[in-house]
Coordinates of C-alpha atoms in Angstrom, one line a residue:
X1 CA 48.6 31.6 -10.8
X2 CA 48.1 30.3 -7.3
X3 CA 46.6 27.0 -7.2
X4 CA 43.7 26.9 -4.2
X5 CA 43.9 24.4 -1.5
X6 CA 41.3 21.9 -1.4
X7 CA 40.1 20.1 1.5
X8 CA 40.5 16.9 1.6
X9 CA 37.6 14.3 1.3
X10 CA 36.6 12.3 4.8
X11 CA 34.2 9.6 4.5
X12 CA 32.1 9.2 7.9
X13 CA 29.9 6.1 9.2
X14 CA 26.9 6.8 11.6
X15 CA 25.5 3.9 13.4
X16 CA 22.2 4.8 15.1
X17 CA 20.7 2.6 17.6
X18 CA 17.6 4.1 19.9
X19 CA 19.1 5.8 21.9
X20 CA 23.3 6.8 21.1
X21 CA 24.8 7.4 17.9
X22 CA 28.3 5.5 17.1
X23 CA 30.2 8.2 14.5
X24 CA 33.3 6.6 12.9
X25 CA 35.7 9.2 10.2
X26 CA 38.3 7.8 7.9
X27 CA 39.9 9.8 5.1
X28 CA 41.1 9.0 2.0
X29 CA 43.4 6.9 2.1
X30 CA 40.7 4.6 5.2
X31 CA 42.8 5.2 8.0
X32 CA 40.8 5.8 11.0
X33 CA 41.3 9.7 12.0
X34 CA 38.3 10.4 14.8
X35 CA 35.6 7.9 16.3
X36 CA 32.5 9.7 18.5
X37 CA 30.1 8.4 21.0
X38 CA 26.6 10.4 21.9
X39 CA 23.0 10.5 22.2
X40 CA 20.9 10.2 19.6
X41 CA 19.2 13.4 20.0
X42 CA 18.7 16.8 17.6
X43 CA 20.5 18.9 19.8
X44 CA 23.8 16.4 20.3
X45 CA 23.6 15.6 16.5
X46 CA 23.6 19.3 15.9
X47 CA 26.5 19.6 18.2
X48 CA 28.3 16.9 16.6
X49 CA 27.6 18.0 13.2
X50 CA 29.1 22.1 14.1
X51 CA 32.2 20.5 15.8
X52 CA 33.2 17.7 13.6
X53 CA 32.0 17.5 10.6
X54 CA 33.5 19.7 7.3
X55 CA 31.8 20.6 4.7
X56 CA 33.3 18.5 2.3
X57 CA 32.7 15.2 4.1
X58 CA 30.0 12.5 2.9
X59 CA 28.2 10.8 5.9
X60 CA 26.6 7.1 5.1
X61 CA 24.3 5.9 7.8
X62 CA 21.5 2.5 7.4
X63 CA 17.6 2.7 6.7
X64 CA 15.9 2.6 10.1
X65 CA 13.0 4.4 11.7
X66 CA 14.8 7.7 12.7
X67 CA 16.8 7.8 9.6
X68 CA 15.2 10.6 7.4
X69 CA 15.0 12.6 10.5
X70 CA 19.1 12.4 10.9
X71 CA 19.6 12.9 7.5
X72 CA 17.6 16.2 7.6
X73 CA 19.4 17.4 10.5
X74 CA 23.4 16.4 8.6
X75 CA 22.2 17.8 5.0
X76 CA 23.2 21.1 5.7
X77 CA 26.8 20.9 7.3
X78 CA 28.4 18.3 4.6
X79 CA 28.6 17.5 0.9
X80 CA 26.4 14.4 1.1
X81 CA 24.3 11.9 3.1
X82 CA 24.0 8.2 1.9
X83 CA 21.3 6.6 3.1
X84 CA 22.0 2.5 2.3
X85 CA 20.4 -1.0 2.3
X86 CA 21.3 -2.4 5.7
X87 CA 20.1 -6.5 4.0
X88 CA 22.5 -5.5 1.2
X89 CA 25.2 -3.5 3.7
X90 CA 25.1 -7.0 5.8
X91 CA 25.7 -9.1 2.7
X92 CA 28.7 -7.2 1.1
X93 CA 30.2 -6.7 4.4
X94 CA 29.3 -9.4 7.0
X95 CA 31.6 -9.7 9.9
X96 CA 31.6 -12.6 13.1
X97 CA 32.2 -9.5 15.2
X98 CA 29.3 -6.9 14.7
X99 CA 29.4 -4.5 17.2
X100 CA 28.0 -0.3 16.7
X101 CA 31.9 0.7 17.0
X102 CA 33.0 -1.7 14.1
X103 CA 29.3 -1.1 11.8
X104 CA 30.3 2.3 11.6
X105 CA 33.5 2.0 10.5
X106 CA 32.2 -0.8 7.7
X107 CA 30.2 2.1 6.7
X108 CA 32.8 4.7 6.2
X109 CA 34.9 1.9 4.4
X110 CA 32.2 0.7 1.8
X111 CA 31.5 4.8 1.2
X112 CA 35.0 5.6 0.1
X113 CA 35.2 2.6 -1.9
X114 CA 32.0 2.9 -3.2
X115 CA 30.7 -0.3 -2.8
X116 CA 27.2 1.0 -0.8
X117 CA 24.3 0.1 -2.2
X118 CA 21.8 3.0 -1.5
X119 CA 18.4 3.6 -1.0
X120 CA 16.0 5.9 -2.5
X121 CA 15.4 8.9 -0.6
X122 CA 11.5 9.6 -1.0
X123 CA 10.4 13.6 -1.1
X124 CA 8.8 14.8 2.4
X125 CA 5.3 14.4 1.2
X126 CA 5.8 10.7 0.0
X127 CA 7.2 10.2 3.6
X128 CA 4.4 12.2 5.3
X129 CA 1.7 9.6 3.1
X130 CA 3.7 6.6 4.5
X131 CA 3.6 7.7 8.0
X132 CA -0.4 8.1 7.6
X133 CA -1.2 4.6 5.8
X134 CA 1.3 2.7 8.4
X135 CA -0.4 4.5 11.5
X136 CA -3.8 3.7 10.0
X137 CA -2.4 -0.6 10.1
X138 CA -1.9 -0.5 13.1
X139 CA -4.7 1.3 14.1
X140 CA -6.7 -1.7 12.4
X141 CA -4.4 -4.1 14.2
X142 CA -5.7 -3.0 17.5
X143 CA -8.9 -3.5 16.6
X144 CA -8.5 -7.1 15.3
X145 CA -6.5 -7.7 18.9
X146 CA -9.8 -6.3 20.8
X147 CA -12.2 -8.2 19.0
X148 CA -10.0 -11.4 19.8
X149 CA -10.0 -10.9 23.0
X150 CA -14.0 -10.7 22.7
X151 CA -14.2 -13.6 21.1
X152 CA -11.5 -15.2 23.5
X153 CA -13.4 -14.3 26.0
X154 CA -16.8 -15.8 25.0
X155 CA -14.8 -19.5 23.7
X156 CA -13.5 -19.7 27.3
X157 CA -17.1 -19.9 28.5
X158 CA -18.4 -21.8 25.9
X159 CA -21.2 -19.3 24.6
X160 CA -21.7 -19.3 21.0
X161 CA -22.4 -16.3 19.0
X162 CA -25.8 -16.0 17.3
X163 CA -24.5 -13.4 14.8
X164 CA -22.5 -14.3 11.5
X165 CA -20.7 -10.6 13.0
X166 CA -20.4 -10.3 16.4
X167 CA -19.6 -6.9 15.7
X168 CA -22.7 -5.4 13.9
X169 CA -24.9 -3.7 15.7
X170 CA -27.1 -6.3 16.7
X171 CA -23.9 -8.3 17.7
X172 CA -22.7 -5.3 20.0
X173 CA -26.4 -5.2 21.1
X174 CA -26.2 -8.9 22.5
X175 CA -22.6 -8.6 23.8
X176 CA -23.9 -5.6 26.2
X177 CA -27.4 -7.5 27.1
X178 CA -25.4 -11.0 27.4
X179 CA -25.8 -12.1 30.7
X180 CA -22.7 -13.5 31.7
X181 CA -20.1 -13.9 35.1
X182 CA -18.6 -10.4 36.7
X183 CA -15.3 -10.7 35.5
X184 CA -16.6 -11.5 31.9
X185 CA -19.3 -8.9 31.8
X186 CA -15.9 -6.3 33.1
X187 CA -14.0 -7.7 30.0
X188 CA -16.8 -7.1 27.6
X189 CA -17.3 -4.1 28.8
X190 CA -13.8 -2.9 28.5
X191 CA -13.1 -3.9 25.5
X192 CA -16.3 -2.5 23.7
X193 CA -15.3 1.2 25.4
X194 CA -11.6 0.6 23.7
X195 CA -13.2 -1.0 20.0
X196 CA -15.4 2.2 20.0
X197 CA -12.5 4.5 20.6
X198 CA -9.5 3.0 18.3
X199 CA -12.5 2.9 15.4
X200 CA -13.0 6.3 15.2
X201 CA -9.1 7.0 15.3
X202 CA -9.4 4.3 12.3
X203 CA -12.3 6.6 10.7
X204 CA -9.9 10.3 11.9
X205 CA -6.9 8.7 10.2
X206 CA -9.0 7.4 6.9
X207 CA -10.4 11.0 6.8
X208 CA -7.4 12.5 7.1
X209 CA -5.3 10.2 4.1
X210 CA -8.6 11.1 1.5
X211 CA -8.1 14.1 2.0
X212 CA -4.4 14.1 1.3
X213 CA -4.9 11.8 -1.6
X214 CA -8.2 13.3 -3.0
X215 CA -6.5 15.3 -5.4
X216 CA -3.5 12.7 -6.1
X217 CA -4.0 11.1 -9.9
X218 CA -2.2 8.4 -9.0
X219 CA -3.8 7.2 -6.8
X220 CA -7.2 7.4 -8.3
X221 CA -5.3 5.6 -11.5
X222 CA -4.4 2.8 -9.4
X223 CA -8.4 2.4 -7.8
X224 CA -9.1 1.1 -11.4
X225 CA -7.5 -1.5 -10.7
X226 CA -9.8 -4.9 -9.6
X227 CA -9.6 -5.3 -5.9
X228 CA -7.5 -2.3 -5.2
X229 CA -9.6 0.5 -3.0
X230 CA -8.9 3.6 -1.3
X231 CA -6.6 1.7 1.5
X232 CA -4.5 -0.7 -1.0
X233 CA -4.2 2.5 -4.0
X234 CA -2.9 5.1 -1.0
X235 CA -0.6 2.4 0.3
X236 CA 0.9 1.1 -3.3
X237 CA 1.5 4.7 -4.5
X238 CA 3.0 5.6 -0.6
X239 CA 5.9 2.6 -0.9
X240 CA 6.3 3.0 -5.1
X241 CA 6.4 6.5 -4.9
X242 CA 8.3 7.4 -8.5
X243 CA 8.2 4.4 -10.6
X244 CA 10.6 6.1 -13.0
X245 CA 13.2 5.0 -9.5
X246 CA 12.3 1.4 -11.0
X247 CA 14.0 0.0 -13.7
X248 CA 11.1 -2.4 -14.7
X249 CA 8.2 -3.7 -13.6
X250 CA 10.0 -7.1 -12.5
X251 CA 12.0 -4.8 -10.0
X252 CA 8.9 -2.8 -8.8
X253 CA 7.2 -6.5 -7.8
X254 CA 10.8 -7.3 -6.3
X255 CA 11.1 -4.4 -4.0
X256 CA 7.9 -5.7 -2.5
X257 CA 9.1 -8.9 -1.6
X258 CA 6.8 -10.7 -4.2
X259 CA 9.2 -12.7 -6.3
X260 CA 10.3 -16.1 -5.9
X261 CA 13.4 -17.0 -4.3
X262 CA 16.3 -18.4 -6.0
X263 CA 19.5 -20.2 -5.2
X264 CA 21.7 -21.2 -8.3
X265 CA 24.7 -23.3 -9.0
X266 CA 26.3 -24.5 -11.5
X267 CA 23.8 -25.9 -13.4
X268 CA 21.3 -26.7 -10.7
X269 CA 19.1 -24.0 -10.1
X270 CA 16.0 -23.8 -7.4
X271 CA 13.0 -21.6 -7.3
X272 CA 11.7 -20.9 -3.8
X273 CA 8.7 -18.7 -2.1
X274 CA 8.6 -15.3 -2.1
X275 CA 11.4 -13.5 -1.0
X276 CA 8.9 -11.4 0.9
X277 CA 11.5 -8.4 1.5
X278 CA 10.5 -5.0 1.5
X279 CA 7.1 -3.3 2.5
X280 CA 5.5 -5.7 4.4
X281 CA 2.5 -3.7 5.2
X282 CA 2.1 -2.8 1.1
X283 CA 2.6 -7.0 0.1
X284 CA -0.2 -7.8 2.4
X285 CA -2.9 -5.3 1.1
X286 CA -1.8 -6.7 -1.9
X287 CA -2.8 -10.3 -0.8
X288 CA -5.9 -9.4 0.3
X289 CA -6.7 -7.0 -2.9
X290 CA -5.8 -10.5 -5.1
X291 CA -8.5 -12.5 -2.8
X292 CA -11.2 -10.2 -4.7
X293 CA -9.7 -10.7 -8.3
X294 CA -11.3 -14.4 -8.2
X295 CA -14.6 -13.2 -9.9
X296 CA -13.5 -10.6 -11.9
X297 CA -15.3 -11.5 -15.4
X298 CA -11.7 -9.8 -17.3
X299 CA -8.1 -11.1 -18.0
X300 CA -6.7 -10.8 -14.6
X301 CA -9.6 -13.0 -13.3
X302 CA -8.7 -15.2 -15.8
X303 CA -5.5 -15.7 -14.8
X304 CA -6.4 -16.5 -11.4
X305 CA -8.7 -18.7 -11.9
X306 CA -6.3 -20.6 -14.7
X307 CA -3.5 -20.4 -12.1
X308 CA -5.6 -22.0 -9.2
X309 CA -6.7 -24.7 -11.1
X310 CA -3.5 -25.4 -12.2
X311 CA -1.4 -24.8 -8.7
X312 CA -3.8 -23.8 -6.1
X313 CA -5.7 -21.0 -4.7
X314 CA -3.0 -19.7 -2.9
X315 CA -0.4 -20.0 -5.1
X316 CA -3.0 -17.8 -7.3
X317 CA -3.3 -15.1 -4.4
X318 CA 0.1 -14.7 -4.6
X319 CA 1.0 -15.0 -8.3
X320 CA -2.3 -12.4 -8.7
X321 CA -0.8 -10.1 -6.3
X322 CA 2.7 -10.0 -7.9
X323 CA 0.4 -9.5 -11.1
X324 CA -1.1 -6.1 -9.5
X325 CA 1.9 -4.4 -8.8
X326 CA 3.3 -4.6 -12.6
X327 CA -0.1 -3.8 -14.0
X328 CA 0.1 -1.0 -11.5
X329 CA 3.7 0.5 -12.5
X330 CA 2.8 -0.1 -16.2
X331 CA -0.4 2.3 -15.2
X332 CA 1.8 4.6 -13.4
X333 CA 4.1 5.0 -16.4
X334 CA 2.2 5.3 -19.0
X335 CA -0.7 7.4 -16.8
X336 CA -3.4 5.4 -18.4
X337 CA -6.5 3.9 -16.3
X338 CA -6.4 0.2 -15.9
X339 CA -8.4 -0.8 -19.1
X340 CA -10.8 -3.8 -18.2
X341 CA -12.1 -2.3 -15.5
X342 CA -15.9 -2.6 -14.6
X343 CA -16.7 1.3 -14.9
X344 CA -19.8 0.7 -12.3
X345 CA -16.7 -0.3 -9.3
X346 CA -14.6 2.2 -10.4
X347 CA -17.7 5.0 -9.9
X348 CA -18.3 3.3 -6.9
X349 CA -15.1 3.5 -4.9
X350 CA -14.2 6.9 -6.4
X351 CA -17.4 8.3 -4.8
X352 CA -16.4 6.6 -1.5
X353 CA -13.4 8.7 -1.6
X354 CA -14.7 12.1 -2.8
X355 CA -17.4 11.3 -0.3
X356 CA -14.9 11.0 2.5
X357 CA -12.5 13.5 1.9
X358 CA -15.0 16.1 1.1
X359 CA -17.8 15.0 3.0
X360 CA -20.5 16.5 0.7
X361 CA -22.6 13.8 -1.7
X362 CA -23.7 14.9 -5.0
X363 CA -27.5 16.3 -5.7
X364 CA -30.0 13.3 -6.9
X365 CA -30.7 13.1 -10.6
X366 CA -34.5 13.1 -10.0
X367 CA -34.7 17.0 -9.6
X368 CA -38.3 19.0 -9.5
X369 CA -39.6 19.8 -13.3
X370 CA -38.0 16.7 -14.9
X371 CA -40.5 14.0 -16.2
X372 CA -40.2 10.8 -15.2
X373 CA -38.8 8.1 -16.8
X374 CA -41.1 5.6 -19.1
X375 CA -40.5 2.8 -16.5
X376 CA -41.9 4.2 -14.0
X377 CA -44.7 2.3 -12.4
X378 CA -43.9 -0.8 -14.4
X379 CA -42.4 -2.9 -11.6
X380 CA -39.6 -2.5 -14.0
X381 CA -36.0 -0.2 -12.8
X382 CA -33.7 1.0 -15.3
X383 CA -30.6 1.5 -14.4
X384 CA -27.8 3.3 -16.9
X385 CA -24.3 1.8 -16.4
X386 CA -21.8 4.6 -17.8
X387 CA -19.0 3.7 -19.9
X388 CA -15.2 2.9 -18.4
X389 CA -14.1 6.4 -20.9
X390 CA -16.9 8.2 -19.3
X391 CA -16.8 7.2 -15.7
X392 CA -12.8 8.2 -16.3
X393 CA -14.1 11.9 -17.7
X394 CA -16.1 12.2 -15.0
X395 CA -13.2 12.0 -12.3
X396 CA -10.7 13.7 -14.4
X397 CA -8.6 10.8 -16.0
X398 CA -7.1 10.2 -18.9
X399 CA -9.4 8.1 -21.2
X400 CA -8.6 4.7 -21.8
X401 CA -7.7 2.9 -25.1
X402 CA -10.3 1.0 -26.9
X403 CA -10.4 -2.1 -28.5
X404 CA -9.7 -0.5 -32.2
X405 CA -6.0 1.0 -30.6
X406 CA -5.0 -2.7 -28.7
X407 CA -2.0 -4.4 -30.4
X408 CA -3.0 -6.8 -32.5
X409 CA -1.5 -9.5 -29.6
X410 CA -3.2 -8.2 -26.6
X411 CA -6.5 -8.6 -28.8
X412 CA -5.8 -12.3 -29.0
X413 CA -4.6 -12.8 -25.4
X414 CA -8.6 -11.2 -24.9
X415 CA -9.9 -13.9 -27.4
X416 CA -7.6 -16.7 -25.9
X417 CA -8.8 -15.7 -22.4
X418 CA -12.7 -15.6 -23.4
X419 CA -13.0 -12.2 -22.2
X420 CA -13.0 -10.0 -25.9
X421 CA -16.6 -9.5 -25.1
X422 CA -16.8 -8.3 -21.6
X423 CA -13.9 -5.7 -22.8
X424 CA -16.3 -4.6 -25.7
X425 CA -19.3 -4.4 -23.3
X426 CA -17.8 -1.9 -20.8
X427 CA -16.5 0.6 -23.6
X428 CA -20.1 1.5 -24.4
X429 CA -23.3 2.4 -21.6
X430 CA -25.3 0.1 -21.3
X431 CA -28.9 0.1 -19.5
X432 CA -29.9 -2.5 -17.2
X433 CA -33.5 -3.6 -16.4
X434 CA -34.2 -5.3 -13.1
X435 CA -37.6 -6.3 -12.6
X436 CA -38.8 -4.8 -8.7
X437 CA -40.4 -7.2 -6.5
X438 CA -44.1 -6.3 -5.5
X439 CA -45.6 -6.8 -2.4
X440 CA -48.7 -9.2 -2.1
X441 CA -51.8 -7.2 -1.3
X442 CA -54.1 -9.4 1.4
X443 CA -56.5 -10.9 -1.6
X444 CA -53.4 -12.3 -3.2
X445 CA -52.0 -14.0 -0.2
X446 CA -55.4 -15.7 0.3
X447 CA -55.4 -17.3 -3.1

């Protein structure tokens, strides 16, 4: 029989700056065999794909803001597109001389020896939700500048403000009454006009991710979480993605950049800060989602409050937030709601976001034909707290364990912790009486 003729493997190395693209080929055996120079355009990469590339060559290029949008346009001319680390890349293969001609050729190299440590290529929609939630930062970025430069404003002529928020509406009321020199009054002015207009881009763009995530599990799973809302949940799941890509939790809280540092050797061995690589946006709504875990009567507001006595507040911001992200890819895996949450929260924020992605609110219990309840016109208000099972029915999750189907460990963590009972309390509804303050009628004010 007549043996077919294979073509030969090339390995190719794509360095792409702004603005030109810096293509290096080598084949098998790594001798150098084309090198190309062009813009970094669709239409040139197109070109450069038809012309030089063969079907059987792999392409490696480093993460960088344009690089999904590359790899969709090489996909289809060669066998594969490797997408790598360039902190790792840099590490394995650091040179004195760096230049784009000499990165792509490291590239090539490290891809035919297969030393390139890769990345994981999220699906379009997973990129499509990062897009939204990083747009939507900075969006909120520009709106902390613009009140600075309020502020900055008022400090350089020495006015203080008589509002704890010199944004509320009675702040925004003073700031357009203030009176105040020309140029200041033109500042004011200026940058009221721009807060108004970046906050409803910030309102457009939250709008636009409920409704994307609405109908996403996920991220409803990871809103059960203390101190994680709509912003934080749609960020996490955005950057983790499929936690399945994750060998453990450990590795989930290290692609965040929220593990400690460490240089070792021999037998000394040093524990530093955070490494703080990866997502920088997704570590810092973590931060601030740890900030609100300090009161939180269950485990996780145990620890922090046991951590910050022990090491400090923000040691325990920190140490909380790392905390978050393995709770959260433990909830992901298993696809179970985070069990000591406060069912009243979790109603709360989960009605935020049907409210805003829908836009319709749900009809008032109090309907025409039902009596009303004993209580009524006691002074007294009863409110019924649902259960964490049946606020997690009512949105469509999976229920969570109960205290019967803990491990016998995790039950004595609860009893160690002091917080057995609060878990008991929110597995059953409970009714809550306030008492309603009454106004003084005119005889009882002159007694």
């Amino acid at each position: 029989m007549e043996k077919r003729a294979t073509t030969p493997v090339r390995y190719v190395g794509m360095d792409i700056p702004k603005e030109i693209v810096v293509s290096c080929i080598v084949d098998e055996q790594g001798k150098v065999v084309q090198r190309q120079r062009g813009k970094c355009t669709r239409a040139e990469l197109e070109r450069f794909a038809q012309r030089s590339l063969q079907p059987s060559d792999r392409v490696a290029v480093e993460a960088t803001t344009n690089t999904w949008e590359v790899v969709g346009i090489l996909k289809p001319f060669v066998a594969e597109v490797v997408v790598s680390n360039p902190l790792k890349t840099k590490a394995i293969a650091e040179a004195k001389i760096k230049t784009d001609k000499v990165d792509a050729e490291v590239l090539a190299q490290l891809l035919r020896c297969d030393f390139l440590p890769r990345v994981w290529e999220p699906p379009a929609a997973t990129q499509s939700l990062r897009r939204l939630t990083t747009r939507r930062a900075a969006l909120v970025m520009d709106t902390t500048a613009i009140k600075n430069r309020v502020h900055a404003v008022l400090h350089q002529r020495l006015i203080p403000c008589p509002f704890p928020d010199l944004f509320s509406v009675q702040g925004r009321q003073w700031l357009r009454t203030l009176s105040v020199d020309t140029e200041g009054r033109a500042s004011i002015e200026s940058d009221l006009r721009l807060l108004e207009s970046v906050e409803a881009e910030v309102a457009q763009q939250e709008h636009e991710l409920a409704k994307a995530t609405y109908t996403e599990p996920q991220v409803k799973l990871l809103m059960t979480l203390p101190g994680v809302g709509v912003t934080v949940a749609q960020t996490l799941w955005a950057v983790l993605g499929e936690v399945e890509r994750f060998r453990d939790a450990d590795h989930a809280a290290s692609y965040l950049g929220l593990v400690p540092s460490t240089q070792q050797s021999g037998k000394h061995c040093y524990h530093g800060p955070i490494t703080k690589q990866g997502h920088r946006q997704a570590r810092s709504v973590l931060v601030q989602a740890a900030h609100h875990v300090c009161t939180h009567p269950g485990p996780l507001g145990a620890f922090f409050r046991r951590v910050a006595k022990r090491r400090g507040y923000n040691v325990a911001v920190v140490a909380t937030a790392r905390k978050l992200v393995v709770i959260a890819w433990h909830m992901l895996k298993a696809n179970e709601p985070y069990r000591y949450a406060q069912p009243q929260t979790v109603e709360t924020k989960l009605e935020r976001l049907r409210l805003t992605a829908t836009g319709e609110k749900r009809p008032r219990s109090s309907t025409k034909g039902i009596p009303r309840p004993a209580a009524y016109g006691s002074g007294q208000r009863v409110q019924r707290v649902r259960s964490l099972a049946q606020v997690c029915d009512r949105v469509a999750l999976p229920p969570p364990l109960t205290v019967d189907e803990f491990p016998a460990g995790e039950v004595r963590m609860l009893e160690q912790t002091g917080t057995l009972a609060f878990v008991q309390t929110i597995q059953h509804e409970q009714v809550k009486i306030r008492r309603v303050k009454k106004e003084r009628t005119l005889s009882e004010s002159r007694c």
